[in-house]
Short mmCIF file of C-alpha atoms and ligand atoms in Angstrom, two decimals:
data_model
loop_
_atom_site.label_atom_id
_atom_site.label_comp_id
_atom_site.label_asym_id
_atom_site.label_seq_id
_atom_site.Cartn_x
_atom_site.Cartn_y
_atom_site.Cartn_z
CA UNK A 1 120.99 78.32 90.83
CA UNK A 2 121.73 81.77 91.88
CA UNK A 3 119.62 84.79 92.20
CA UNK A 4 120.85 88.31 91.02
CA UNK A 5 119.91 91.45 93.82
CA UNK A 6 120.61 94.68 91.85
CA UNK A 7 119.38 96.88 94.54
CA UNK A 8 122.17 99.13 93.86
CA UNK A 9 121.18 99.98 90.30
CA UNK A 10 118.25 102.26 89.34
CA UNK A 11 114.99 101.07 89.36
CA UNK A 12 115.00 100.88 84.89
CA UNK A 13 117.64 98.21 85.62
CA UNK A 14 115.54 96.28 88.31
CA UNK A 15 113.04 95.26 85.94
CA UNK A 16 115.26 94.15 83.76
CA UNK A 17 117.77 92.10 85.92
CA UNK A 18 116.22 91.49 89.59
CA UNK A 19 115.39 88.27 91.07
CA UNK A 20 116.72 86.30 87.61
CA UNK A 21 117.33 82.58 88.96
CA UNK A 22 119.44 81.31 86.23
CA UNK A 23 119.31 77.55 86.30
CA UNK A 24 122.66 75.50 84.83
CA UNK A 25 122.10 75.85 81.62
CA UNK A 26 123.00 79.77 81.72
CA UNK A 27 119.74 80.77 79.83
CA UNK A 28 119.71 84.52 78.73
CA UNK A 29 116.00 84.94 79.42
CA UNK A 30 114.05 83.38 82.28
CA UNK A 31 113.03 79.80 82.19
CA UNK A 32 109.28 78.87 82.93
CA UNK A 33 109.34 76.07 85.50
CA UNK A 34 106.28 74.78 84.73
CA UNK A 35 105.98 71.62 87.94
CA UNK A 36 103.41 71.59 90.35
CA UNK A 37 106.00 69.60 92.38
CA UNK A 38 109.88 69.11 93.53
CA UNK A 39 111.75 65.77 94.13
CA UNK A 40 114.38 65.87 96.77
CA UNK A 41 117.58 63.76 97.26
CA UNK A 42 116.68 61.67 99.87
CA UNK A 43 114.35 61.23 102.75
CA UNK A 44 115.85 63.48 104.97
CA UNK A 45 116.40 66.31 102.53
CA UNK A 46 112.06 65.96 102.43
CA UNK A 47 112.29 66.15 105.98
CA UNK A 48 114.27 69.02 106.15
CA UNK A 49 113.01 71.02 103.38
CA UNK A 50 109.23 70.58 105.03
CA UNK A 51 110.93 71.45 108.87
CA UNK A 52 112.21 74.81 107.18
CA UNK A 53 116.06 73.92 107.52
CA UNK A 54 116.64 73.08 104.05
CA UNK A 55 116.04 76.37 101.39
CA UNK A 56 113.96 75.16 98.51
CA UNK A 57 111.33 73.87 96.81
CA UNK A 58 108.19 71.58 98.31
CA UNK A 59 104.89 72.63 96.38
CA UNK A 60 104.17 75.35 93.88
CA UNK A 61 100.99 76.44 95.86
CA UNK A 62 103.46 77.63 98.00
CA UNK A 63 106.34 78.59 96.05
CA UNK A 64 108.01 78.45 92.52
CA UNK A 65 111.23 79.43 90.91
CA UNK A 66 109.76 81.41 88.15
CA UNK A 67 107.18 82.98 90.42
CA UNK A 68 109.55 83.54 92.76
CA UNK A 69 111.82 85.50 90.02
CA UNK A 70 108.45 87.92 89.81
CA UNK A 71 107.49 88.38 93.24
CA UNK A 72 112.05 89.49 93.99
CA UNK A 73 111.88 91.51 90.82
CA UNK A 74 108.97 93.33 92.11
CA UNK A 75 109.96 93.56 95.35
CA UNK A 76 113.12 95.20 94.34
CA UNK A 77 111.62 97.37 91.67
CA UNK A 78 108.82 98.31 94.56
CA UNK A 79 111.65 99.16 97.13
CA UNK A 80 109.85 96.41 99.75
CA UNK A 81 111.15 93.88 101.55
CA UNK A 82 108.70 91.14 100.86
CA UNK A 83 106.18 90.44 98.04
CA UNK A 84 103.70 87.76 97.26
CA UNK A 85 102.26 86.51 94.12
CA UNK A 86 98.47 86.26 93.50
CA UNK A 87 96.38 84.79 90.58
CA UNK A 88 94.64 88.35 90.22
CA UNK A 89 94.59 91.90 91.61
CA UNK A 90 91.18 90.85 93.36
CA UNK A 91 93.24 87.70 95.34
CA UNK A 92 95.96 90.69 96.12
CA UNK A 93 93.15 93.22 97.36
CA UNK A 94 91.27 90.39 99.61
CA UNK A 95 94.58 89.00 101.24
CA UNK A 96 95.77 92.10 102.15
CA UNK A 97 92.43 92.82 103.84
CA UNK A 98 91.24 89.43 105.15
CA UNK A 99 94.82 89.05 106.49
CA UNK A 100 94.91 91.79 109.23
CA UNK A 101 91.48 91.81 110.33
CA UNK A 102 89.42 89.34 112.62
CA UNK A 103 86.06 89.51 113.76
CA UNK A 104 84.84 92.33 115.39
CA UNK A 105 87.33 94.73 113.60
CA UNK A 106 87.06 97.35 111.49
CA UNK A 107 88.35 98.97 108.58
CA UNK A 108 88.14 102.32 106.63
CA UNK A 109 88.32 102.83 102.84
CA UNK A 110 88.26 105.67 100.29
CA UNK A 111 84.38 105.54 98.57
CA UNK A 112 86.36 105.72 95.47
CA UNK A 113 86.89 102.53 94.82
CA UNK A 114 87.83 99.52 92.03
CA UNK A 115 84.17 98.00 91.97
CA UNK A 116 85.12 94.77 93.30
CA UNK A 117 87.06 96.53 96.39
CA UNK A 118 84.08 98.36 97.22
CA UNK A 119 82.39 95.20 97.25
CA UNK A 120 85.24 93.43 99.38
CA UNK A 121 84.76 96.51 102.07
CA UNK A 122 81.30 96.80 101.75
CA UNK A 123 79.46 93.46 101.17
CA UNK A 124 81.91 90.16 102.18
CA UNK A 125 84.15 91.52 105.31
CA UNK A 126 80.78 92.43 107.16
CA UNK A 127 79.66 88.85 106.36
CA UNK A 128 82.80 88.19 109.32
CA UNK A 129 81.98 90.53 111.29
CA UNK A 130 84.54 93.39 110.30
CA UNK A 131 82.84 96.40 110.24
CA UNK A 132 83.94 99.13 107.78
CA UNK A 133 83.24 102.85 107.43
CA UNK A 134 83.59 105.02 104.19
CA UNK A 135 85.17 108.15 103.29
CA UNK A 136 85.61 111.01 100.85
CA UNK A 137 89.51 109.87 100.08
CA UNK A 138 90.21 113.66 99.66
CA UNK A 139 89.17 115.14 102.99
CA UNK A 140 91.48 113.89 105.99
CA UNK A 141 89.07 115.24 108.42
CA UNK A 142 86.82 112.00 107.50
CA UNK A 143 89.89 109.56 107.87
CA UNK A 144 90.59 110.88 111.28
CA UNK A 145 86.57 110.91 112.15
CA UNK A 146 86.15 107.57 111.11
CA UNK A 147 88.29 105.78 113.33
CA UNK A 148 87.38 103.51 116.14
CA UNK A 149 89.00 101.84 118.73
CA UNK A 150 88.93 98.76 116.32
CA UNK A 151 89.99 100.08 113.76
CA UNK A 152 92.76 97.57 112.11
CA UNK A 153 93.59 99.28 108.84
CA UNK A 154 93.17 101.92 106.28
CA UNK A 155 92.56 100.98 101.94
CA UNK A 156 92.78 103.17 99.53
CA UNK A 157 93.64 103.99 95.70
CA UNK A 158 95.16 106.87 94.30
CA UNK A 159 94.68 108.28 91.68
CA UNK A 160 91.06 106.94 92.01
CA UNK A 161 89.17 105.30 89.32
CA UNK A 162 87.70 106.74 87.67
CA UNK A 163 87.42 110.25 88.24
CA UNK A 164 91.19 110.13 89.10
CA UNK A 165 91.67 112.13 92.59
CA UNK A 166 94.86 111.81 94.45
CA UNK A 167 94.72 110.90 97.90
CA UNK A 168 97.44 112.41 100.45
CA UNK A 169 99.25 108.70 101.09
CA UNK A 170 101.60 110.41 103.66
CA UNK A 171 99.14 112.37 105.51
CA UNK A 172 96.17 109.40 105.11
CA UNK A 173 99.34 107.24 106.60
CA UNK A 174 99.94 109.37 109.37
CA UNK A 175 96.28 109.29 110.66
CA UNK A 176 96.40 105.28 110.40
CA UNK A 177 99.07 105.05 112.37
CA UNK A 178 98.33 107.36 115.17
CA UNK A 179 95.29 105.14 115.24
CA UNK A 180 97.32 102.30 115.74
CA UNK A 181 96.05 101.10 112.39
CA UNK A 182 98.16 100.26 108.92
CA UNK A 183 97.43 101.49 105.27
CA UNK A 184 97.20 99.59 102.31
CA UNK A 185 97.18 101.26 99.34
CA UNK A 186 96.24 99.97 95.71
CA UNK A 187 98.60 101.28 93.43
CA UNK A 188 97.31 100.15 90.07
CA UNK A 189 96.35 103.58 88.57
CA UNK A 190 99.72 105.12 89.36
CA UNK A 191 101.74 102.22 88.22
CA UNK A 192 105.19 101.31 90.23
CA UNK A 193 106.61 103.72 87.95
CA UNK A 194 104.91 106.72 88.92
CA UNK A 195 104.55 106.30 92.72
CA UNK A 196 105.82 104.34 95.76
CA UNK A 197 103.16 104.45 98.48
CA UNK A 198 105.76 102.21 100.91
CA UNK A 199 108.37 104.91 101.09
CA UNK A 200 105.69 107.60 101.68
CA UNK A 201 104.64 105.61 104.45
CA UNK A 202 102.01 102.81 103.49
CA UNK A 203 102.41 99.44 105.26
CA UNK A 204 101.06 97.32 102.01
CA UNK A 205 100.71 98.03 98.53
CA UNK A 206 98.73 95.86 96.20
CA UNK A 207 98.97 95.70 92.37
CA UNK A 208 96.47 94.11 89.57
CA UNK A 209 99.49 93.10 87.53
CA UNK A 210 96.75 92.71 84.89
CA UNK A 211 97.55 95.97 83.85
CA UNK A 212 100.48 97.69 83.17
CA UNK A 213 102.53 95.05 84.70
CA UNK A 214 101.59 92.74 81.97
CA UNK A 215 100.71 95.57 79.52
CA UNK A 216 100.03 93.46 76.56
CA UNK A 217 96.16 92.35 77.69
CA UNK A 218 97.46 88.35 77.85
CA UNK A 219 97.32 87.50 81.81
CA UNK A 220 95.21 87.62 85.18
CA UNK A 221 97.52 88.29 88.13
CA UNK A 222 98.23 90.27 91.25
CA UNK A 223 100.86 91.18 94.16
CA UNK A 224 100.93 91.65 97.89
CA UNK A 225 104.42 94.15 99.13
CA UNK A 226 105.22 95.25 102.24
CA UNK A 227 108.23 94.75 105.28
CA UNK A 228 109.15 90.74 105.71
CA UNK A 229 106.91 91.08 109.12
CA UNK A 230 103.95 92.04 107.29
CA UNK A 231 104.26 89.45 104.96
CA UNK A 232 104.91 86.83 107.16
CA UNK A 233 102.30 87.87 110.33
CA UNK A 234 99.30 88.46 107.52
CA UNK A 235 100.22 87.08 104.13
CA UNK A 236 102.14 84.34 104.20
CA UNK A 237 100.52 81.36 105.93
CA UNK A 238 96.74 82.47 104.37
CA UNK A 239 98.38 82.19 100.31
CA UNK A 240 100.08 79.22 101.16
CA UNK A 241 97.08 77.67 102.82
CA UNK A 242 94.25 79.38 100.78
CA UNK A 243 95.75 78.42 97.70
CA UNK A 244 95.20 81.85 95.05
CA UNK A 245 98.74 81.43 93.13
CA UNK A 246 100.06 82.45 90.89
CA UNK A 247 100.96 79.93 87.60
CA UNK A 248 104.27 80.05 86.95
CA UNK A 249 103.46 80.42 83.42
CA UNK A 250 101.43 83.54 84.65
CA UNK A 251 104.24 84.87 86.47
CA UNK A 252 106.48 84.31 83.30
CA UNK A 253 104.26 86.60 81.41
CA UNK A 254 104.44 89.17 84.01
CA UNK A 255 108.01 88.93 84.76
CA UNK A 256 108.74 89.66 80.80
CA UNK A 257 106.51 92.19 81.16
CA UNK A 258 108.37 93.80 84.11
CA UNK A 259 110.70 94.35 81.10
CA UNK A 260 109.20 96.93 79.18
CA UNK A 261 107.32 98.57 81.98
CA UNK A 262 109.17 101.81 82.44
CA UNK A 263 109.52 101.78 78.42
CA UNK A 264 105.67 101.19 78.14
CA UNK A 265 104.52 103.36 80.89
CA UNK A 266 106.97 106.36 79.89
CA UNK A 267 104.79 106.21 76.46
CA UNK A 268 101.81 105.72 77.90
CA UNK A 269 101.89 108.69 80.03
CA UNK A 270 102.95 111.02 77.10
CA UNK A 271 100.26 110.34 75.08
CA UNK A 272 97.69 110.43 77.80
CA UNK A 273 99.06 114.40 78.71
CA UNK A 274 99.06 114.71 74.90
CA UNK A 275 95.04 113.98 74.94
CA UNK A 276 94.81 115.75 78.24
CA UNK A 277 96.41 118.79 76.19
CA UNK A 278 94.24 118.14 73.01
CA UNK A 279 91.07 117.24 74.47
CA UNK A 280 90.59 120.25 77.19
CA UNK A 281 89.29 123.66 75.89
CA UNK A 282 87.20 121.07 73.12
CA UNK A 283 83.39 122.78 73.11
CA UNK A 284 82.07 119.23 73.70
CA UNK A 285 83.87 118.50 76.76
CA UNK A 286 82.39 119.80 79.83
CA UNK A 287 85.35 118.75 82.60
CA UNK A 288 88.68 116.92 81.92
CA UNK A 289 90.77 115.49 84.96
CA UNK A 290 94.68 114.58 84.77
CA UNK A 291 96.83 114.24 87.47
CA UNK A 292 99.86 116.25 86.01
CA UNK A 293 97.74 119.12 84.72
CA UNK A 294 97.99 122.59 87.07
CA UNK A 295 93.83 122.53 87.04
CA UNK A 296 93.82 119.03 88.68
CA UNK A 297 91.76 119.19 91.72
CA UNK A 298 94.50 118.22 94.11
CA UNK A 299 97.74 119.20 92.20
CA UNK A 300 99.96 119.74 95.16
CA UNK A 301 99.89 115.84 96.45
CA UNK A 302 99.99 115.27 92.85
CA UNK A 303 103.21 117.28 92.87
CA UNK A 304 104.27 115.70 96.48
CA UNK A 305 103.64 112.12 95.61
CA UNK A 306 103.80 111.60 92.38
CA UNK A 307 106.86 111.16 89.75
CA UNK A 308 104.65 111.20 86.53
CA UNK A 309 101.42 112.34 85.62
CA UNK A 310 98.57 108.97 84.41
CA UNK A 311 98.08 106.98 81.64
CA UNK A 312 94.37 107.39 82.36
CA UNK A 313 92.54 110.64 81.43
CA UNK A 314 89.02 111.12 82.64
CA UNK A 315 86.33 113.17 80.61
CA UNK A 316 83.03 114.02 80.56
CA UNK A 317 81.35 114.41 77.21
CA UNK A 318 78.36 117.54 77.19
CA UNK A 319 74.84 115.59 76.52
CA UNK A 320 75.37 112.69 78.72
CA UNK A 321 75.09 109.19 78.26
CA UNK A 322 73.37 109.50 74.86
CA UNK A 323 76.36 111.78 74.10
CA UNK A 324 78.97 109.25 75.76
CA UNK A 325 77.39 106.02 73.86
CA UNK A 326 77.57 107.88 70.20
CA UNK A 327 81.34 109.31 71.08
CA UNK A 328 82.66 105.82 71.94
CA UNK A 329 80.69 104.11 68.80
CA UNK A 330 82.45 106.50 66.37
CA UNK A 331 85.66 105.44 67.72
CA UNK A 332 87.39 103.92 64.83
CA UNK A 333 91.00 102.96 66.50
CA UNK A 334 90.27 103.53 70.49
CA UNK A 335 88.09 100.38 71.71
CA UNK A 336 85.59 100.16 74.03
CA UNK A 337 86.52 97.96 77.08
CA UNK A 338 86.51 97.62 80.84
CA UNK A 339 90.31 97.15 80.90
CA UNK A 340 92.79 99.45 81.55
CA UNK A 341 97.09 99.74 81.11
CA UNK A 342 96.50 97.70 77.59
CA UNK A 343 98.66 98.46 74.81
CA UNK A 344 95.79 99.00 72.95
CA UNK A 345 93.82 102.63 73.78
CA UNK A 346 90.53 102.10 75.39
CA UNK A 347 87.48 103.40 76.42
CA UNK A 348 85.38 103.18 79.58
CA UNK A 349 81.82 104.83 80.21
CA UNK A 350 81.96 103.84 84.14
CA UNK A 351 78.13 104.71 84.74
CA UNK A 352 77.58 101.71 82.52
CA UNK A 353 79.82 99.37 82.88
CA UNK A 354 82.07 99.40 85.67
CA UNK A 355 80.22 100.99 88.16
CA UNK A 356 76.55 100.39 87.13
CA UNK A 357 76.26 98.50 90.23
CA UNK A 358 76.32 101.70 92.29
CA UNK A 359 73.38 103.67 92.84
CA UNK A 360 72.90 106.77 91.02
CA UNK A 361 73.35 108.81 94.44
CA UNK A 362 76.30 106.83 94.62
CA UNK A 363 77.67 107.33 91.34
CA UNK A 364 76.86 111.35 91.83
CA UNK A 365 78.85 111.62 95.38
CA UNK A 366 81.72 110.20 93.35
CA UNK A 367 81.51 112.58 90.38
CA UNK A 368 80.50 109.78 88.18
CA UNK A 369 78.15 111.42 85.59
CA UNK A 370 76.02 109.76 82.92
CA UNK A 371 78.45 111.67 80.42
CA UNK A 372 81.74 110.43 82.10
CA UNK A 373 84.35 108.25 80.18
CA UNK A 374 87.60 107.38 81.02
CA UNK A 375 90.69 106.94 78.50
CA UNK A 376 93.48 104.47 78.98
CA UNK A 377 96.26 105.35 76.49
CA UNK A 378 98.05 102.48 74.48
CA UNK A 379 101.29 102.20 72.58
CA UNK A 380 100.19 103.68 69.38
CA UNK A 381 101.25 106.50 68.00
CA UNK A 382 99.95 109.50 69.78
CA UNK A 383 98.68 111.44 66.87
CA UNK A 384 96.44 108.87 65.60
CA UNK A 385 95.07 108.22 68.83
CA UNK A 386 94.22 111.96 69.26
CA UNK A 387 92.56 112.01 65.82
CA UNK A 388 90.61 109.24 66.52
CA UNK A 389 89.16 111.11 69.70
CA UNK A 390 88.56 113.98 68.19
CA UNK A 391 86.96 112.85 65.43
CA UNK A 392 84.36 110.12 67.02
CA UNK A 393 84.12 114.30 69.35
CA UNK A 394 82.70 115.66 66.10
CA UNK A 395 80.13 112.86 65.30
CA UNK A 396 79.28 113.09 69.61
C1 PLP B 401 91.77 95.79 87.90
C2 PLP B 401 91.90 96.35 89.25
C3 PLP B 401 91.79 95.52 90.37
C4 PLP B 401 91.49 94.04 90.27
O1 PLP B 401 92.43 93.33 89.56
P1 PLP B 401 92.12 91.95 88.78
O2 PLP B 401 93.46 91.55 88.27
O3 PLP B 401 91.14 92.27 87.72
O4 PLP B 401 91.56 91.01 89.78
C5 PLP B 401 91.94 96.10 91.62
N1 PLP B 401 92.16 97.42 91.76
C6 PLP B 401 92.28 98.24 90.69
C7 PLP B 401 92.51 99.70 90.92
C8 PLP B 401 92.15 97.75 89.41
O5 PLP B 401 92.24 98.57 88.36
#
């Protein structure tokens, strides 16, 4: 079989072409090799292939061909040497963690985090023995005051979830290195699309490729990117030994997917500035945040870092959570779910849902108010999803 690098076209064209492994039957679009296992030719082909000399196959815990076709087309679309394949965005986050620290380390993380991260940080690394501290994302004086001797590595997301800050990568980066420590950043709000946290100076980036990887709402899955010696001195032997893989018929889904990202996420983004634009000055809405508009809290890194604006747009509805609940049941096209990077439209009241598990001194520090909601633009058409809002705004 042979592989196709197009590092030398655009990044459009990576997601289309890279890592395709087209088998001998010359098949236009990628096969699913759905085998736990490989057979090999003879006994000393087994021996080789286990001793490393011979390129191939053994186990698809550790490896497949049509997962490997995801983690090469990501890894050229990302710009990163290496990538690895998880079964979901948590396996991703917890690898790239667990990986780098032992006991008696320590990390720091931006508060403003995915709920499960925060838990990750907070609740099962101390269980080890790493030690973490938390920051406000935004102000670099905490990064730089948080960091101890032990310190192993830095996490963040940007643009934050849900209120949708942007954290200075290049700066945060900076700090973590002079430190002696790396950064991992989660890039799932920005998409690949929008921002590449390794070439402004991140050592990892992680991806839920739950979301606008796969884009259509079908599959769990995740990815690990960095240089080859990050991979292989953190990442490597724990997947392979752990066991959170991908399925290959996972990694099908999200390969197609790979497809249409730039077409979906293009879309996406429009009609989530076209809310942003519709939904501002409305006398119900007391605060709108969208990376892309000039009253976004931190528009210059938004301007630095970023190539697009967000298919997310954060609001908070005047009246709070009564306000919130009656808004989001009058919504007769826009759902309400958890999920994000669909291409359905949906809804989120974080207080509620995804971060009820905070305190409400937690939830204030992070801007989460009772009247909060954040909207993940679909593939609809962007008038109807506008009408829709505006309309469940009225019966609000
Ligand atoms: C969804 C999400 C995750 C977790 O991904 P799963 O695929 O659900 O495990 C991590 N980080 C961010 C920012 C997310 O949105």
């Amino acid at each position: 079989m042979s592989v196709s690098r197009v590092y030398r076209y655009r990044p459009e064209t990576r997601l289309v072409h890279a890592g395709t492994l087209r088998s001998q039957f010359g098949e236009t679009s990628e096969a699913l090799f759905l085998t736990q296992g490989y057979v090999y030719d003879s006994a000393a082909q087994a021996e080789a292939r286990f001793k490393g000399e011979d390129p191939g196959y053994q186990y698809s815990r550790f490896s497949n061909p049509t997962v490997s076709m995801f983690e090469t087309r990501m890894a050229e679309f990302e710009g990163a040497e290496a990538a690895r394949a998880t079964a979901t965005g948590m396996a991703a986050v917890t690898l790239a963690l667990l990986g780098q620290v032992r006991s008696g380390d320590h990390v720091v993380a931006a508060k403003a985090l995915f709920g499960s991260c925060r838990y990750i940080v907070e609740d099962f690394l101390p269980r080890y023995g790493v030690t973490s501290t938390l920051v406000d994302g935004t102000d670099l004086g905490q990064w730089r005051k948080a960091v101890r001797k032990n310190t192993k590595t830095f996490f963040l997301e940007t643009p934050t979830n849900p209120t949708l800050d942007v954290l200075d990568i290049t700066a945060i980066a900076e700090i973590a290195h002079a430190a002696g420590a790396t950064l991992v950043v989660d890039n799932v709000f920005s998409t690949p699309l929008w921002q590449s946290p390794l070439t402004l100076g991140a050592d990892c980036v992680v991806y839920s490729a739950t979301k606008h990887i796969d884009g259509q709402g079908r599959c769990l899955g995740g990815v690990i990117l960095g240089s080859e010696e990050f991979i292989q001195k953190h990442i490597h032997m724990l997947i392979r030994q752990t066991g959170p893989s991908l399925s290959p018929f996972n990694a099908w889904v999200l390969l197609k997917g790979l497809e249409t990202l730039a077409v979906r996420v293009r879309r996406q983004t429009d009609t989530a500035a076209t809310v942003a634009v519709a939904l501002a000055d409305h006398k119900k809405i007391s605060r709108l945040i969208y990376p892309g508009r000039p009253d976004h809290p931190q528009v210059e890194v938004v301007r630095k870092q970023m190539r697009g604006g967000s298919t997310l747009v954060a609001f908070e509805i005047k009246g709070g959570k009564r306000a919130a609940f009656r808004f989001q049941d009058a919504l007769k096209l826009v759902r309400i779910s958890n999920n994000l990077g669909d291409a359905k439209s949906l809804i989120t009241h974080p207080a509620t849902t995804t971060h009820q598990r905070l305190t409400p001194a937690q939830r204030a520090e992070l801007g989460i108010s009772d009247g909060l909601v954040r909207f993940s633009a679909g593939l609809e058409h962007p008038d109807d999803v506008v009408n829709d809002l505006l309309a469940a705004l009225e019966a609000a």
